[in-house]
Amino acid sequence: MFNKILIANRGEIAIRIIRTCNRLGISTVAVYSDADSRSLHRHLADEAVHIGESPSQKSYLDIGKIVAAAKATGAQAIHPGYGFLSEKADFAKAIQDAGLVLIGPPAEVIDVMGDKITSKELAKNAGVPVIPGTIEAIKDEKEAIAIAAEIGYPILLKPAAGGGGKGMRIVRKPEDMKDALAASRKETLKAFNDTRVFVERYIEQPRHIEIQVLADSQGHVVHLGERECSIQRRYQKVIEESPSPAVSPELRERMGRAACDLARQAKYVNAGTVEFVMDAQHNFYFLEMNTRLQVEHPVTEMVTGLDLVELQLRIAAGEPLPFDQSGVTFNGWAIEARICAEDPTRGFIPSTGMITRYAAPRGKGTRVDSGVNIGGKIDVYYDSMLAKLICHGKTREDARRMLIEALNGYHIEGVSTNIDFVTSVLCLPEFAEGALTTGFIDQHFDGGVSKRSPSLQYLQLAALAATLIYHTRTVAVRESLLHMVSDIGGKRDLGRMHQYKVRCQEDLFEAALEGTPVSGETCTIRVDGSTYRVEIPTFEFFRRRLKLNINGQNYRFRIRFEESFIFMSFNGISRLFEVYTPKEWEMMRFMPQKADQSLNNILLCPMPGLVVDVLAQKGERVFRGQNLVILESMKMESGVASPVDGVIAEVLVNKGQAVEADEVLIKFELEK
């Protein structure tokens, strides 16, 4: 086994690798850029080496600097994590040439499996089912149309290099082929400096199923079951689980055998993942092989009880696998949610800033792989993923409910996150039923907002919590002023029933509390005729999380006070709840409506980033929704659209300029 390794990565995966190394007594070396000078992974490692400026091209993607850091610190091996250089064959070769060990597969295997055409050919030779289509890159539109006529529409134009959905185009009829092929090649050239495109049949409403494999240098190969990764947005996974609700034991055995056959054919060594697409009839086809540890590996660890990083280390050190296929056992169900710094209500644009509050959920069966903590700075330079939250239960429903409750209690302030979005996905009946496809989010959401109205029960529970907080806070204020109340005259009878009107957006509820809620006791609260028995906790109003036992079941709420009102986050619902007494509600009809103070003659920058392109110029007439500026932030390019129909008066930014959130990008001529 190694004495010291260098981790060529950052954030949560670097910390996760450090955790295993600490348990095994292996020293760790972290690398960090300028932006990560105060990062958590740097401080948790035994040593840390500065490798350059904030942009990843000048730090985490600089092969020479990383190899030099490993040699200078006496590290014997390098763990690449995922992303950055983890699937770069030239990085693996440089490590080998330096006399070091890559904790991953050989360079030649990374090279072959990283090319969609050569990997598909290898899969076919191994007897693994592949999607009907071409093995070689197509020459032109005419050839693409001929192939499509043979295999049937719709077809998918797919780049030979790269991934993440870049360059992919769905074509449903011959007349669309020319434009689609041109667009695919243009985007592929920009993203991967490669114009090779091949054609395959497009599988409608597929599932994305992947098999985790392990292979040692002695030729032993095993699989660790499947992961369901169908919940995706823009080809990026959002929620993963193991096992899959669609895979039977017999199908698991067939898919696992196919994945192992491919690994043997490729002479694979270390941990890898074979990805399949599966149609509605449970036919599965090879998609690609990821020659690294996957982001979603914790769900496999939780159902098998294995530490994949430890196994990676042992395999890289030349040890044989400590078990065969019969030694792999599965226990229960695990579901993972990726927690990202992004704003779903604004088209999932990346969010940056300082984390001002951070409280992760805890408990049996709950795991958090996080790369951040309070005080951490989220920059524009790297991926938006902050953490992964994983819950394990005896059944899928147990795991789903545990994950929902854990997300309800996951509190992050300072940056926008997708916590409420992923919670709303988990709360959908279709998710609970396991009716998953890669089009699930597009089918059920418009942007980051569910197309389905929130559950009335969830709204009532949130209204109940808001009412209880409001009432308890009001009583606390009143009691703090009792010493100022005159003893002259009769005392006010506050009564045993406290009634309120609760408004959240267009919904209105009537709430009533019986008696005076006392910490440690149980009270009755009615919301629109539904009766709830609530155990009253000890209130600490500085906290932003609330746990209530309602009708014998625990619920968690995230709260934020906004003047006299309460912003509640619960089961995917994020709304401002306004609580009024009956008299206050009567007076509300006399209150003026809030005026819209937003300016419509300027275009504000939605996030910090780099201006990639300016698509309009002074004097040009533009239309509402038209992209005027392209920004790059957290490895994503996003268009900034015009808020109005109008004429541009002034363009205040240039290509290549760094901009901050709320900076004015463009001014429009005022309507006369």
XYZ file of C-alpha atoms in Angstrom:
672
model
C 0.000 0.000 0.000
C 1.083 3.600 -0.614
C 2.490 5.808 2.147
C 1.569 9.114 0.494
C -0.655 10.124 -2.416
C -1.425 13.420 -4.144
C -5.053 14.296 -4.911
C -5.300 16.147 -8.227
C -8.688 17.653 -7.470
C -10.606 19.926 -5.128
C -13.866 20.271 -3.213
C -16.002 17.405 -1.988
C -14.255 14.616 -3.911
C -10.841 15.637 -2.570
C -12.250 15.612 0.977
C -13.925 12.255 0.387
C -10.580 10.736 -0.743
C -8.790 12.289 2.253
C -11.337 10.628 4.585
C -10.462 7.134 3.329
C -6.722 7.851 3.346
C -6.891 9.022 6.955
C -8.599 5.766 7.929
C -5.911 3.724 6.126
C -3.010 5.769 7.517
C -2.010 7.174 4.108
C -0.626 10.738 4.021
C -2.320 13.113 1.579
C -1.122 16.041 -0.495
C -3.684 18.572 -1.709
C -3.208 20.970 -4.585
C -4.950 24.337 -4.702
C -5.295 27.430 -6.848
C -5.514 31.092 -5.838
C -9.299 30.820 -5.568
C -8.964 27.821 -3.235
C -6.406 29.340 -0.867
C -8.925 29.092 2.005
C -10.652 25.947 0.801
C -11.616 23.077 3.085
C -9.764 20.372 1.151
C -6.481 22.283 1.437
C -6.681 22.443 5.223
C -7.823 18.833 5.732
C -4.886 17.331 3.803
C -1.542 16.622 5.493
C 0.258 18.843 2.982
C -0.858 21.361 0.371
C 0.858 22.723 -2.727
C -0.133 25.901 -4.565
C -0.304 25.168 -8.302
C -1.349 28.417 -9.940
C -3.975 30.992 -10.733
C -7.723 30.548 -10.313
C -8.676 29.518 -13.891
C -8.474 25.731 -14.096
C -6.334 25.894 -17.257
C -3.619 27.534 -15.134
C -3.936 25.210 -12.152
C -6.010 22.008 -11.969
C -5.604 21.293 -15.701
C -1.840 21.954 -15.741
C -0.328 18.465 -15.958
C 3.252 19.636 -15.444
C 2.492 21.479 -12.214
C 0.556 18.568 -10.712
C 3.197 15.950 -11.551
C 5.925 18.286 -10.226
C 3.989 18.751 -6.974
C 3.726 14.978 -6.540
C 7.449 14.458 -7.069
C 8.429 17.394 -4.838
C 6.367 16.094 -1.914
C 7.412 12.467 -2.277
C 3.950 11.191 -3.242
C 3.982 7.721 -4.762
C 0.649 7.935 -6.578
C -1.934 10.426 -7.825
C -5.699 10.139 -7.437
C -7.453 12.237 -10.110
C -10.963 12.215 -8.580
C -13.447 13.096 -11.310
C -13.587 15.986 -13.757
C -10.478 18.013 -14.595
C -7.751 15.545 -15.759
C -9.398 12.319 -14.575
C -10.103 10.996 -18.092
C -7.138 12.479 -19.931
C -4.835 9.833 -21.380
C -1.911 12.279 -21.638
C -2.179 12.926 -17.870
C -2.026 9.179 -17.175
C 0.993 8.874 -19.483
C 2.776 11.789 -17.800
C 2.273 10.148 -14.408
C 3.677 6.881 -15.709
C 6.656 8.624 -17.335
C 7.420 10.332 -14.014
C 7.664 6.965 -12.275
C 4.447 7.500 -10.344
C 1.233 5.476 -10.172
C -2.149 6.664 -11.401
C -4.997 5.502 -9.186
C -7.023 4.623 -12.251
C -6.797 2.635 -15.491
C -3.841 2.581 -17.927
C -3.406 5.486 -20.335
C -4.180 3.367 -23.417
C -7.484 2.224 -21.900
C -8.480 5.815 -21.092
C -7.660 6.746 -24.684
C -9.748 3.967 -26.241
C -12.752 4.259 -23.918
C -12.788 8.049 -24.086
C -13.577 7.950 -27.799
C -17.237 7.123 -28.461
C -16.493 5.482 -31.805
C -13.619 3.220 -30.685
C -15.377 2.345 -27.413
C -18.541 1.407 -29.298
C -16.519 -0.822 -31.601
C -14.861 -2.471 -28.594
C -18.261 -3.044 -26.968
C -19.561 -4.663 -30.138
C -16.547 -6.978 -30.250
C -17.206 -7.916 -26.600
C -20.769 -8.940 -27.450
C -22.293 -6.004 -25.566
C -25.537 -4.663 -27.118
C -25.002 -1.332 -28.889
C -27.535 1.140 -30.256
C -28.096 0.615 -34.004
C -26.066 3.128 -35.967
C -22.595 3.797 -37.334
C -19.271 2.756 -35.898
C -17.327 5.152 -38.105
C -17.812 8.919 -38.259
C -20.107 10.021 -41.069
C -18.749 11.938 -44.050
C -21.656 14.175 -45.000
C -25.400 14.842 -44.955
C -26.108 12.346 -47.745
C -24.508 9.466 -45.829
C -26.347 10.462 -42.627
C -29.707 10.402 -44.419
C -28.959 6.981 -45.925
C -28.045 5.530 -42.524
C -31.145 7.078 -40.922
C -33.334 5.491 -43.589
C -31.820 2.122 -42.723
C -32.035 2.254 -38.908
C -35.174 4.418 -38.697
C -35.991 7.882 -37.356
C -35.562 9.597 -34.982
C -31.766 9.505 -34.973
C -29.161 11.157 -32.777
C -26.108 12.969 -34.105
C -23.409 12.373 -31.509
C -19.839 13.716 -31.221
C -17.076 11.121 -31.144
C -15.238 13.097 -28.449
C -16.495 14.581 -25.213
C -19.813 14.372 -23.414
C -22.255 16.363 -21.313
C -24.679 16.647 -24.226
C -22.512 19.090 -26.173
C -22.934 18.719 -29.929
C -25.816 16.268 -29.721
C -28.768 16.830 -32.068
C -31.995 14.856 -32.489
C -33.192 14.577 -36.099
C -36.747 13.393 -36.806
C -36.960 13.823 -40.596
C -34.539 13.971 -43.582
C -35.068 17.666 -44.343
C -33.733 18.613 -40.887
C -30.462 16.705 -41.325
C -28.383 19.407 -43.055
C -28.875 22.125 -40.431
C -28.602 19.674 -37.523
C -25.331 18.206 -38.808
C -23.820 21.660 -39.360
C -24.820 22.768 -35.856
C -23.509 19.554 -34.297
C -20.111 19.874 -35.986
C -19.794 23.553 -35.105
C -20.524 22.953 -31.422
C -18.291 19.850 -31.340
C -15.384 21.769 -32.854
C -15.760 24.536 -30.277
C -16.093 22.188 -27.297
C -13.654 19.393 -28.189
C -11.596 20.613 -31.177
C -12.976 17.632 -33.113
C -15.606 17.497 -35.868
C -16.225 13.735 -36.005
C -19.901 12.874 -35.607
C -21.618 9.508 -35.814
C -25.256 8.481 -36.154
C -27.284 6.219 -33.917
C -30.964 5.540 -33.365
C -32.498 7.873 -30.807
C -34.166 5.940 -27.995
C -37.374 7.721 -26.998
C -37.981 8.268 -23.260
C -35.045 6.110 -22.161
C -33.701 5.280 -18.737
C -30.032 5.876 -17.932
C -28.670 2.827 -16.086
C -25.004 2.363 -15.230
C -23.026 -0.568 -13.827
C -20.120 -0.119 -11.410
C -17.209 -2.433 -12.197
C -13.939 -3.219 -10.425
C -10.995 -4.912 -12.121
C -7.572 -5.770 -10.668
C -4.251 -6.239 -12.451
C -4.561 -10.034 -12.110
C -7.539 -10.117 -14.485
C -10.363 -10.451 -11.957
C -13.470 -8.379 -12.777
C -16.652 -7.933 -10.714
C -19.654 -5.619 -10.839
C -21.333 -3.916 -7.889
C -24.829 -3.647 -9.296
C -26.532 -0.784 -11.058
C -27.317 2.866 -10.476
C -30.389 4.615 -11.881
C -29.323 8.044 -13.168
C -32.348 9.019 -15.283
C -33.164 12.258 -13.434
C -31.099 14.654 -15.524
C -31.114 18.276 -16.594
C -29.257 19.222 -19.771
C -27.642 15.760 -19.734
C -26.307 16.416 -16.213
C -27.386 14.030 -13.451
C -29.411 15.483 -10.565
C -30.644 12.490 -8.531
C -29.182 8.975 -8.555
C -30.157 5.768 -6.786
C -29.183 2.157 -6.316
C -30.673 -0.235 -7.133
C -32.919 0.827 -10.016
C -36.684 0.376 -9.638
C -36.739 -0.906 -13.231
C -34.071 -3.614 -12.962
C -34.980 -7.167 -11.938
C -32.388 -9.607 -10.515
C -32.258 -11.393 -13.876
C -31.728 -8.131 -15.793
C -29.095 -7.017 -13.261
C -27.186 -10.232 -13.873
C -27.284 -9.744 -17.663
C -26.257 -6.075 -17.508
C -23.518 -6.819 -14.985
C -22.153 -9.640 -17.124
C -22.106 -7.367 -20.196
C -20.251 -4.635 -18.261
C -17.657 -7.130 -16.996
C -17.184 -8.568 -20.503
C -16.475 -5.075 -21.812
C -13.967 -4.401 -19.003
C -12.130 -7.649 -19.818
C -12.121 -6.847 -23.539
C -10.603 -3.424 -22.783
C -8.048 -4.904 -20.326
C -9.471 -2.523 -17.757
C -7.869 -2.051 -14.324
C -9.314 -0.170 -11.313
C -12.828 1.273 -10.809
C -14.937 2.149 -13.833
C -18.541 2.627 -14.844
C -20.278 1.225 -17.913
C -23.279 3.339 -18.861
C -26.300 1.940 -20.667
C -29.467 3.424 -22.124
C -32.567 1.283 -21.599
C -35.817 1.475 -23.555
C -39.385 0.897 -22.356
C -39.128 -2.825 -23.191
C -36.040 -3.155 -20.929
C -33.670 -3.601 -23.869
C -30.322 -2.084 -22.890
C -27.583 -0.640 -25.106
C -24.015 0.479 -24.428
C -23.649 4.242 -24.113
C -20.094 4.875 -22.877
C -17.582 3.912 -20.202
C -16.354 6.380 -17.593
C -12.764 5.534 -16.730
C -12.837 7.076 -13.257
C -14.763 7.226 -10.016
C -18.286 8.567 -10.554
C -19.870 11.453 -8.657
C -22.681 9.111 -7.604
C -20.459 6.331 -6.235
C -21.777 6.790 -2.620
C -25.104 5.101 -3.434
C -23.221 1.973 -4.448
C -21.105 2.168 -1.300
C -24.190 2.424 0.906
C -25.949 -0.624 -0.560
C -22.822 -2.810 -0.755
C -20.986 -1.652 2.387
C -17.775 -1.233 0.353
C -15.376 1.722 0.208
C -14.667 2.265 -3.493
C -11.775 4.655 -2.861
C -10.071 2.080 -0.651
C -10.533 -0.549 -3.354
C -9.115 1.866 -5.942
C -6.036 2.383 -3.768
C -5.507 -1.331 -3.179
C -5.902 -2.193 -6.877
C -3.484 0.587 -7.883
C -0.990 -0.788 -5.342
C -1.129 -4.168 -7.114
C -3.363 -6.009 -4.669
C -5.963 -8.466 -5.998
C -9.677 -7.945 -5.394
C -10.529 -9.310 -1.922
C -13.761 -10.949 -3.167
C -15.311 -12.497 -6.266
C -18.765 -11.857 -7.730
C -20.445 -14.174 -5.225
C -18.955 -12.078 -2.419
C -20.855 -8.931 -3.482
C -24.050 -8.477 -1.465
C -26.712 -5.774 -1.599
C -28.597 -4.282 1.314
C -31.516 -1.846 1.085
C -31.808 1.240 -1.104
C -29.823 4.475 -1.407
C -30.749 7.745 -3.142
C -28.432 10.718 -3.721
C -29.216 14.370 -4.469
C -26.579 16.710 -5.877
C -26.533 20.077 -4.090
C -25.455 22.827 -6.488
C -24.939 26.571 -6.236
C -27.509 27.629 -8.812
C -30.845 29.435 -8.963
C -33.591 27.210 -10.430
C -36.054 30.134 -10.520
C -33.742 32.006 -12.907
C -33.006 29.265 -15.387
C -30.494 27.460 -13.140
C -27.875 30.176 -13.549
C -24.827 29.594 -11.315
C -24.767 31.396 -7.979
C -21.623 32.757 -6.342
C -20.811 34.391 -3.038
C -19.874 33.672 0.562
C -21.648 30.921 2.505
C -22.973 32.798 5.533
C -24.903 29.920 7.156
C -24.310 26.210 6.765
C -26.001 23.354 8.610
C -25.917 19.865 7.104
C -28.382 17.135 8.125
C -27.229 14.254 10.299
C -28.587 10.945 11.470
C -28.552 7.213 10.892
C -28.634 6.348 7.218
C -27.757 9.924 6.189
C -24.438 10.827 4.564
C -23.196 14.220 3.378
C -20.160 14.479 1.085
C -19.486 18.211 1.201
C -16.690 20.444 -0.006
C -17.830 23.612 1.766
C -18.612 25.049 5.161
C -19.628 28.362 6.672
C -17.340 31.121 5.420
C -16.527 29.276 2.195
C -16.389 31.330 -0.991
C -18.085 30.045 -4.148
C -16.301 31.369 -7.244
C -17.057 31.451 -10.943
C -14.097 29.268 -11.893
C -15.267 25.745 -11.068
C -18.238 23.416 -11.121
C -21.315 24.527 -9.190
C -21.677 21.334 -7.112
C -21.274 22.028 -3.391
C -22.159 18.679 -1.854
C -24.008 15.386 -2.203
C -26.682 14.232 0.213
C -27.293 10.486 0.354
C -29.855 8.549 2.377
C -30.093 4.788 2.846
C -33.195 2.862 3.900
C -34.566 -0.654 3.899
C -36.831 0.150 0.930
C -36.924 2.750 -1.816
C -39.781 4.567 -0.094
C -37.836 4.630 3.187
C -34.828 6.151 1.412
C -36.990 8.660 -0.484
C -38.748 9.903 2.656
C -35.471 10.121 4.568
C -33.889 12.139 1.768
C -36.840 14.549 1.634
C -36.630 15.155 5.384
C -32.847 15.564 5.213
C -33.181 18.109 2.392
C -35.833 19.992 4.386
C -33.203 20.385 7.097
C -30.233 21.216 4.830
C -29.619 24.905 5.415
C -27.301 26.969 3.224
C -27.378 30.781 3.042
C -25.234 33.231 1.098
C -25.701 31.536 -2.272
C -28.770 30.215 -4.047
C -29.015 26.427 -4.215
C -31.146 23.766 -5.893
C -32.181 22.154 -2.577
C -35.872 22.992 -2.919
C -35.847 21.988 -6.593
C -34.490 18.488 -5.968
C -36.898 18.134 -3.031
C -39.827 18.946 -5.309
C -38.616 16.268 -7.759
C -38.530 13.681 -4.962
C -42.045 14.686 -3.821
C -43.689 14.050 -7.190
C -45.952 10.957 -7.245
C -44.327 9.841 -10.506
C -40.919 9.754 -8.816
C -42.344 7.824 -5.876
C -43.780 5.312 -8.363
C -40.395 4.921 -10.094
C -41.732 6.141 -13.465
C -38.399 7.659 -14.490
C -36.905 8.646 -17.849
C -34.169 11.042 -18.905
C -36.955 13.447 -19.928
C -38.513 13.442 -16.434
C -37.537 17.012 -15.521
C -38.595 18.489 -18.870
C -41.870 16.596 -18.583
C -42.751 17.774 -15.090
C -41.008 21.160 -14.779
C -41.003 24.455 -16.622
C -37.539 25.792 -15.903
C -37.129 25.238 -12.195
C -40.844 25.363 -11.392
C -43.074 22.304 -11.157
C -45.946 22.211 -13.639
C -48.049 20.611 -10.909
C -49.675 22.714 -8.183
C -48.170 22.121 -4.724
C -49.797 19.468 -2.566
C -52.600 20.976 -0.469
C -51.431 18.917 2.500
C -47.883 20.262 2.193
C -49.193 23.836 1.978
C -51.357 23.285 5.060
C -48.419 21.904 7.040
C -46.254 24.870 6.022
C -49.085 27.274 6.938
C -49.398 25.494 10.300
C -45.672 25.930 11.009
C -45.750 29.596 9.987
C -48.786 30.249 12.195
C -47.217 28.529 15.194
C -43.982 30.521 14.821
C -45.890 33.775 14.375
C -48.165 33.131 17.367
C -45.337 32.033 19.665
C -43.219 35.035 18.741
C -46.162 37.417 19.282
C -46.898 35.918 22.712
C -43.218 36.142 23.670
C -43.151 39.852 22.791
C -46.395 40.449 24.717
C -45.087 38.658 27.806
C -41.847 40.606 27.720
C -43.905 43.795 28.084
C -46.205 42.605 30.902
C -44.278 44.541 33.527
C -45.268 47.744 31.719
C -49.002 46.981 31.767
C -51.027 48.973 34.297
C -52.690 47.055 37.124
C -55.567 49.505 37.058
C -58.736 48.318 35.347
C -59.783 44.892 34.146
C -57.361 42.472 32.563
C -57.750 41.604 28.902
C -59.142 38.126 28.253
C -56.995 36.610 25.517
C -59.306 33.610 25.210
C -58.602 29.975 24.469
C -58.932 30.122 20.671
C -56.506 32.082 18.513
C -57.559 32.558 14.903
C -55.441 33.682 11.977
C -55.581 34.188 8.225
C -52.555 32.825 6.392
C -51.754 33.925 2.851
C -49.068 32.534 0.566
C -49.236 33.828 -2.986
C -52.749 33.043 -4.277
C -53.561 30.545 -1.501
C -55.426 31.559 1.659
C -55.844 29.424 4.778
C -57.754 29.800 8.015
C -55.768 28.632 11.030
C -56.844 28.289 14.650
C -54.831 27.370 17.745
C -56.597 25.996 20.799
C -55.197 27.184 24.115
C -51.713 28.576 24.655
C -48.930 26.463 23.115
C -46.397 25.516 25.819
C -42.996 23.930 25.127
C -43.064 20.198 25.764
C -46.852 19.962 25.581
C -49.203 19.028 22.741
C -51.725 21.452 21.279
C -54.415 21.267 18.617
C -54.108 23.390 15.472
C -56.767 23.473 12.763
C -56.010 24.545 9.203
C -59.027 24.833 6.890
C -60.910 22.222 8.894
C -58.046 19.712 9.073
C -57.050 18.963 12.666
C -53.430 18.449 13.692
C -51.936 17.478 17.049
C -48.587 19.252 17.401
C -45.870 18.693 19.988
C -44.563 22.159 20.857
C -40.754 22.414 20.767
C -38.586 24.893 22.638
C -38.418 27.862 20.270
C -35.105 29.570 19.571
C -35.872 32.329 17.098
C -32.268 32.793 15.997
C -32.375 29.337 14.408
C -33.376 28.855 10.793
C -34.584 25.265 11.062
C -37.644 23.923 12.833
C -38.545 20.321 13.641
C -42.200 19.616 14.499
C -43.932 16.391 15.461
C -47.343 16.593 13.788
C -49.827 13.753 14.268
C -46.985 11.515 15.411
C -44.700 12.174 12.423
C -41.618 14.402 12.349
C -41.366 17.206 9.785
C -38.547 19.668 9.188
C -38.903 23.219 7.890
C -36.373 25.834 6.852
C -37.437 29.342 7.811
C -36.383 32.911 7.144
C -37.962 35.990 8.695
C -38.846 38.783 6.266
C -40.088 41.726 8.312
C -43.367 40.528 9.879
C -43.666 37.507 7.620
C -42.051 34.083 7.376
C -40.455 32.510 4.296
C -40.923 28.734 4.527
C -39.149 25.945 2.631
C -40.756 22.524 2.973
C -41.058 19.506 0.658
C -40.078 21.589 -2.361
C -42.412 24.489 -1.490
C -40.633 27.847 -1.124
C -43.051 30.626 -0.317
C -43.587 33.687 1.823
C -46.333 33.084 4.385
C -48.172 36.159 5.657
C -49.994 35.647 8.962
C -52.747 38.076 10.042
C -55.271 38.316 12.841
C -58.893 38.594 11.649
C -58.888 42.345 12.364
C -55.615 42.848 10.467
C -57.034 40.890 7.540
C -60.090 43.147 7.451
C -57.808 46.172 7.244
C -55.738 44.665 4.412
C -58.307 45.751 1.801
C -57.476 49.370 2.587
C -53.724 48.885 2.106
C -52.149 50.083 -1.156
C -50.575 47.532 -3.462
C -46.804 47.474 -3.639
C -45.511 49.286 -6.691
C -43.041 47.569 -9.005
C -39.801 49.462 -8.500
C -37.801 47.494 -11.082
C -36.146 49.415 -13.906
C -36.881 48.279 -17.453
C -34.379 50.466 -19.283
C -31.273 48.536 -18.211
C -29.960 44.982 -18.511
C -28.379 43.805 -15.261
C -25.791 41.046 -14.989
C -27.457 38.061 -13.264
C -24.219 36.569 -11.904
C -20.457 37.111 -11.713
C -18.659 35.790 -14.754
C -16.725 36.466 -17.940
C -18.262 38.063 -21.034
C -17.815 35.491 -23.806
C -19.650 37.480 -26.485
C -21.745 40.609 -26.989
C -24.535 39.917 -29.491
C -25.917 43.416 -30.006
C -24.659 46.933 -30.616
C -25.693 50.530 -30.013
C -28.716 51.624 -32.033
C -29.912 48.069 -32.709
C -33.575 47.222 -32.118
C -33.960 44.152 -29.924
C -36.860 42.144 -28.566
C -37.823 40.830 -25.147
C -36.213 37.408 -24.562
C -33.467 37.941 -27.162
C -30.001 37.021 -25.857
C -27.783 40.103 -25.878
C -24.743 38.951 -23.885
C -23.185 35.494 -23.366
C -21.591 34.904 -19.949
C -19.357 32.091 -18.767
C -19.551 31.084 -15.105
C -18.761 27.769 -13.359
C -17.856 26.084 -16.673
C -21.268 27.020 -18.113
C -22.189 29.494 -20.828
C -25.492 31.342 -20.304
C -27.310 33.912 -22.404
C -28.536 37.140 -20.781
C -31.818 38.098 -22.441
C -33.318 41.511 -23.053
C -36.060 42.382 -20.538
C -37.848 44.654 -23.053
C -38.612 45.377 -26.687
C -36.557 48.446 -27.499
C -33.490 50.118 -28.959
C -30.050 49.811 -27.384
C -28.745 53.158 -26.161
C -25.402 52.001 -24.816
C -23.364 48.797 -24.493
C -21.246 48.964 -21.330
C -19.255 45.716 -21.586
C -16.815 44.117 -24.000
C -15.872 40.565 -24.925
C -13.408 39.126 -22.405
C -14.443 41.493 -19.598
C -15.053 40.184 -16.060
C -18.388 41.332 -14.627
C -20.113 41.164 -11.249
C -23.716 40.409 -10.325
C -26.107 43.375 -10.789
C -23.577 45.257 -12.922
C -25.279 47.181 -15.769
C -24.452 45.510 -19.088
C -26.668 47.440 -21.503
C -28.884 50.542 -21.400
C -32.001 50.952 -23.535
C -33.564 54.101 -24.943
C -36.469 55.289 -22.798
C -39.883 55.253 -24.426
C -41.158 58.776 -25.115
